[in-house]
Amino acid sequence: MKNLLLPTLIALSFPAAAAQPDVLPVKQISLELARDIAMGAVEACRGQGYNVSAVVLDRAGNVQAALRDTLAARHTLEIAERKAGMSIMSGIDSGEFRAARGDIRPELNHIDGLIVMEGGLPIRAAGSLIGAVGVSGAPGGDKDAACAAAALQKVEERLEFAS
């Protein structure tokens, strides 16, 4: 009797697990939106005289769009990607994460795809995290972040009304 009761108790303890669907609908950033965000960030920085790279990652951390302005240093692409990776991992602005978690910053900087620096912002559509944009090359992460924010502001309506 005891052996029959245990599986029943375990099954009753996890009712939510049984109710989960086998297939999940997922919001995904399109190539066109990713391209527009990356170009918007490059143009925002270019307008201030900065040559930068901008990388947009999808929700899984895969590169969806990457642009390097003509005179931006080649390493700015990798740094921009890693900044966006930090925003995907944390779900918040990479600068906010840096300020809040200085205790683990050195360890995270050694993980492929992540760097704890200002300049990465999450991309949300209708409340869902669909990606992140990272910018690198301006003289300071705050300026990188401002260019990323300007790009997101340009597409704000598209993100807000995404279905």
GROMACS .gro file of C-alpha atoms in nm, residues 26-132:
model
  107
   26VAL     CA    1   0.725   3.207  -2.900
   27LYS     CA    2   0.764   3.569  -3.004
   28GLN     CA    3   1.071   3.611  -3.223
   29ILE     CA    4   1.237   3.927  -3.355
   30SER     CA    5   1.227   3.954  -3.732
   31LEU     CA    6   1.531   4.018  -3.950
   32GLU     CA    7   1.378   4.346  -4.065
   33LEU     CA    8   1.322   4.477  -3.713
   34ALA     CA    9   1.668   4.364  -3.601
   35ARG     CA   10   1.824   4.536  -3.904
   36ASP     CA   11   1.634   4.858  -3.836
   37ILE     CA   12   1.740   4.861  -3.470
   38ALA     CA   13   2.106   4.796  -3.555
   39MET     CA   14   2.107   5.066  -3.825
   40GLY     CA   15   1.924   5.307  -3.596
   41ALA     CA   16   2.194   5.264  -3.331
   42VAL     CA   17   2.476   5.315  -3.581
   43GLU     CA   18   2.304   5.624  -3.723
   44ALA     CA   19   2.240   5.770  -3.375
   45CYS     CA   20   2.607   5.738  -3.286
   46ARG     CA   21   2.721   5.854  -3.628
   47GLY     CA   22   2.517   6.171  -3.576
   48GLN     CA   23   2.730   6.240  -3.269
   49GLY     CA   24   3.055   6.169  -3.451
   50TYR     CA   25   3.108   5.815  -3.315
   51ASN     CA   26   3.195   5.513  -3.528
   52VAL     CA   27   3.035   5.210  -3.363
   53SER     CA   28   2.916   4.859  -3.416
   54ALA     CA   29   2.566   4.748  -3.325
   55VAL     CA   30   2.458   4.387  -3.280
   56VAL     CA   31   2.103   4.262  -3.228
   57LEU     CA   32   2.055   3.919  -3.074
   58ASP     CA   33   1.734   3.718  -3.075
   59ARG     CA   34   1.579   3.590  -2.753
   60ALA     CA   35   1.807   3.284  -2.756
   61GLY     CA   36   2.122   3.494  -2.791
   62ASN     CA   37   2.181   3.425  -3.161
   63VAL     CA   38   2.302   3.709  -3.382
   64GLN     CA   39   2.014   3.840  -3.591
   65ALA     CA   40   2.183   4.155  -3.724
   66ALA     CA   41   2.533   4.300  -3.695
   67LEU     CA   42   2.659   4.625  -3.842
   68ARG     CA   43   3.003   4.786  -3.812
   69ASP     CA   44   3.029   5.147  -3.922
   70THR     CA   45   3.299   5.208  -4.181
   71LEU     CA   46   3.562   5.339  -3.940
   72ALA     CA   47   3.465   5.140  -3.628
   73ALA     CA   48   3.735   4.915  -3.490
   74ARG     CA   49   3.688   4.545  -3.568
   75HIS     CA   50   3.674   4.440  -3.202
   76THR     CA   51   3.365   4.658  -3.147
   77LEU     CA   52   3.151   4.389  -3.311
   78GLU     CA   53   3.243   4.130  -3.050
   79ILE     CA   54   3.203   4.372  -2.760
   80ALA     CA   55   2.861   4.486  -2.887
   81GLU     CA   56   2.750   4.122  -2.918
   82ARG     CA   57   2.867   4.043  -2.565
   83LYS     CA   58   2.691   4.351  -2.423
   84ALA     CA   59   2.368   4.237  -2.588
   85GLY     CA   60   2.433   3.887  -2.449
   86MET     CA   61   2.442   4.030  -2.097
   87SER     CA   62   2.104   4.193  -2.154
   88ILE     CA   63   1.958   3.865  -2.280
   89MET     CA   64   2.100   3.675  -1.982
   90SER     CA   65   1.982   3.927  -1.722
   91GLY     CA   66   1.671   4.063  -1.895
   92ILE     CA   67   1.776   4.419  -1.808
   93ASP     CA   68   2.002   4.699  -1.929
   94SER     CA   69   2.364   4.580  -1.909
   95GLY     CA   70   2.461   4.901  -1.729
   96GLU     CA   71   2.194   4.842  -1.463
   97PHE     CA   72   2.320   4.487  -1.422
   98ARG     CA   73   2.677   4.612  -1.388
   99ALA     CA   74   2.577   4.855  -1.115
  100ALA     CA   75   2.372   4.597  -0.926
  101ARG     CA   76   2.605   4.296  -0.951
  102GLY     CA   77   2.963   4.414  -0.916
  103ASP     CA   78   3.015   4.109  -0.693
  104ILE     CA   79   3.003   3.868  -0.988
  105ARG     CA   80   3.123   4.092  -1.272
  106PRO     CA   81   3.475   3.943  -1.296
  107GLU     CA   82   3.342   3.588  -1.326
  108LEU     CA   83   3.079   3.675  -1.588
  109ASN     CA   84   3.333   3.852  -1.808
  110HIS     CA   85   3.502   3.513  -1.859
  111ILE     CA   86   3.189   3.346  -1.999
  112ASP     CA   87   3.170   3.332  -2.379
  113GLY     CA   88   2.911   3.573  -2.513
  114LEU     CA   89   2.890   3.796  -2.204
  115ILE     CA   90   3.060   4.113  -2.090
  116VAL     CA   91   2.943   4.329  -1.802
  117MET     CA   92   2.970   4.672  -1.962
  118GLU     CA   93   2.722   4.949  -2.029
  119GLY     CA   94   2.575   4.959  -2.380
  120GLY     CA   95   2.339   4.660  -2.403
  121LEU     CA   96   1.960   4.699  -2.384
  122PRO     CA   97   1.685   4.439  -2.388
  123ILE     CA   98   1.428   4.450  -2.667
  124ARG     CA   99   1.071   4.387  -2.555
  125ALA     CA  100   0.764   4.352  -2.773
  126ALA     CA  101   0.420   4.353  -2.614
  127GLY     CA  102   0.579   4.262  -2.280
  128SER     CA  103   0.795   3.974  -2.407
  129LEU     CA  104   1.174   3.974  -2.423
  130ILE     CA  105   1.247   3.915  -2.792
  131GLY     CA  106   1.611   4.015  -2.807
  132ALA     CA  107   1.874   4.269  -2.714
   0.00000   0.00000   0.00000
